[in-house]
Short mmCIF file of C-alpha atoms in Angstrom, two decimals:
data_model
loop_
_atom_site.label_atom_id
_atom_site.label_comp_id
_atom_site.label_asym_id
_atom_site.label_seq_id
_atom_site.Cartn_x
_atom_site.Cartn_y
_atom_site.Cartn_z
CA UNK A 454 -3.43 -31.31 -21.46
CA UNK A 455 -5.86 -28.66 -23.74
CA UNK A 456 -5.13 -25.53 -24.15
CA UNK A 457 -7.80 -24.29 -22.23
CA UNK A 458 -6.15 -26.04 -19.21
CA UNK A 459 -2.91 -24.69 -19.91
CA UNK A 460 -4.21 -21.31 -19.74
CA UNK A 461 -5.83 -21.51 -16.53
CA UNK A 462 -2.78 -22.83 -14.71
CA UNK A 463 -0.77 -19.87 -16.31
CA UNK A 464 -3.43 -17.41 -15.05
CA UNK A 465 -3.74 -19.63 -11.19
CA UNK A 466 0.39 -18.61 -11.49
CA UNK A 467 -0.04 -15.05 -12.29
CA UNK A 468 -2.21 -14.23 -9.76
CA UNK A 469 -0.20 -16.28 -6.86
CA UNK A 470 2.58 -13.66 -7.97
CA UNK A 471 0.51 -10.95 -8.18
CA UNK A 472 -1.16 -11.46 -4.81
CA UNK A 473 2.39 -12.06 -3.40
CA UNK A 474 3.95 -8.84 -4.69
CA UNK A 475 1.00 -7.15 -3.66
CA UNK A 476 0.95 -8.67 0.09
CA UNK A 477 4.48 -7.59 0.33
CA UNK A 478 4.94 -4.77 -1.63
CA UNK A 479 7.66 -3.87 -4.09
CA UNK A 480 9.64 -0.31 -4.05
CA UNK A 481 11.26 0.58 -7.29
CA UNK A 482 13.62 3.83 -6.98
CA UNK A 483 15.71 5.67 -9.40
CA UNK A 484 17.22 9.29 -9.85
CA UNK A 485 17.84 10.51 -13.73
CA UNK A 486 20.36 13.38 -13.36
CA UNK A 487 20.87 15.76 -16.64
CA UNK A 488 24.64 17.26 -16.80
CA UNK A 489 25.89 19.62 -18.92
CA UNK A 490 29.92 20.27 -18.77
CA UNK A 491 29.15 18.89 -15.03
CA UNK A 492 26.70 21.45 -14.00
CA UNK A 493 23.29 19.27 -12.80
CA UNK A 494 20.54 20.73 -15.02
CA UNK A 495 17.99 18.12 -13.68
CA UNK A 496 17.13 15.69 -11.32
CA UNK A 497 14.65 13.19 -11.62
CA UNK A 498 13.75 11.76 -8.59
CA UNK A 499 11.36 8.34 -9.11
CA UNK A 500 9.69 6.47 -6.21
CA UNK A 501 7.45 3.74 -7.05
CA UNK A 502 5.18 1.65 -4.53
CA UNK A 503 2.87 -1.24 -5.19
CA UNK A 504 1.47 -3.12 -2.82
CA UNK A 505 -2.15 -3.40 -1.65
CA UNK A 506 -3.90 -0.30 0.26
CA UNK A 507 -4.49 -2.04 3.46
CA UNK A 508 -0.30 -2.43 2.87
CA UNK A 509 0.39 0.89 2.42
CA UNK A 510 -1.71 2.29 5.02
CA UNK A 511 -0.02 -0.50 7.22
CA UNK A 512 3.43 1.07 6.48
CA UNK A 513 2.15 5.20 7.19
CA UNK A 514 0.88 5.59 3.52
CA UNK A 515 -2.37 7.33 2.84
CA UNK A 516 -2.02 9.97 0.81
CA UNK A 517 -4.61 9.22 -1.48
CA UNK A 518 -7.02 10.15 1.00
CA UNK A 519 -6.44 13.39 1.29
CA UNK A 520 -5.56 14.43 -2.24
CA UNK A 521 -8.51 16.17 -4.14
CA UNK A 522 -7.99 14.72 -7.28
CA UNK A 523 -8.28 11.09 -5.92
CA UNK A 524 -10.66 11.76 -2.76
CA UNK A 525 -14.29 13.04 -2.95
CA UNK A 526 -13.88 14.06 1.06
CA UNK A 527 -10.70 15.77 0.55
CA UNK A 528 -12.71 17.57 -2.49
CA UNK A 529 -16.01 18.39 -0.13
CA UNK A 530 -12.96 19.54 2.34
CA UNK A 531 -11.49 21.85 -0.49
CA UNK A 532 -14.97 23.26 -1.03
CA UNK A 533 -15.49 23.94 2.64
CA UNK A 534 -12.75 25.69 2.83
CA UNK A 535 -12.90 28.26 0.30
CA UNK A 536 -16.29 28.82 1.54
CA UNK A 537 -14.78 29.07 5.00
CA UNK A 538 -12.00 31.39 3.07
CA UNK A 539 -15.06 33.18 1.32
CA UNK A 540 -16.83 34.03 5.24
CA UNK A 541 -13.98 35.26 6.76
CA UNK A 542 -13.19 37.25 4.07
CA UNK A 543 -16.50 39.03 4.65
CA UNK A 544 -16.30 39.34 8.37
CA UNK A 545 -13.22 41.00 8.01
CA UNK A 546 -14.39 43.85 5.65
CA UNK A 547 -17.27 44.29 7.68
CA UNK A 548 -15.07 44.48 10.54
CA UNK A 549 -12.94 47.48 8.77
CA UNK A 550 -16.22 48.82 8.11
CA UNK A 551 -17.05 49.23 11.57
CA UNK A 552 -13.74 50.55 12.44
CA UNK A 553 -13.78 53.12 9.45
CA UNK A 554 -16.99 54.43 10.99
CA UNK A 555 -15.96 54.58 14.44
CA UNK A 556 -12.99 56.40 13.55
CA UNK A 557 -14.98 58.95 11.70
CA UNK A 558 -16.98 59.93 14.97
#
């Protein structure tokens, strides 16, 4: 058997395992807790997923798609609303305006 052969095998392998774990998804979990003279000065609290997206959206996980940094909707969203923020903003003053002048009459 060449090497070349040997490699491919080794790489057919790897990605049977990695397609697995990623079908299935794996959860790693941990908590790192800091103590001093047994007062907790920090908690840690670690939560990993990996599995494939149409996984995760299969088990209620999507938050990716809603996150600005990660979603160019969710960032045309943020931008809509701070213009949304921006109009009302406006309405209202002109709004006190109004009021300030019909009080004055």
């Amino acid at each position: 058997m060449s090497l070349d052969m040997q490699s491919s095998v080794g790489a057919d392998g790897l990605a049977d395992v990695l397609e697995r774990i990623l079908d299935k998804g794996v959860v790693i979990a941990g908590d790192v807790a800091v103590s001093l003279v047994g007062i907790e000065l920090l908690t840690i609290r670690l939560r990993l997923l990996i599995a494939t997206v149409d996984k995760a959206r299969e088990i209620g996980i999507d938050w990716w798609e809603n996150d600005p940094m990660l979603s160019s909707r969710a960032r045309g969203l943020e931008t809509e609303n701070r213009d949304l923020l921006e109009r009302v903003a406006l309405l209202e003053d002109r709004l006190a305006g109004l009021k300030d002048r019909d009080g004055a009459n």
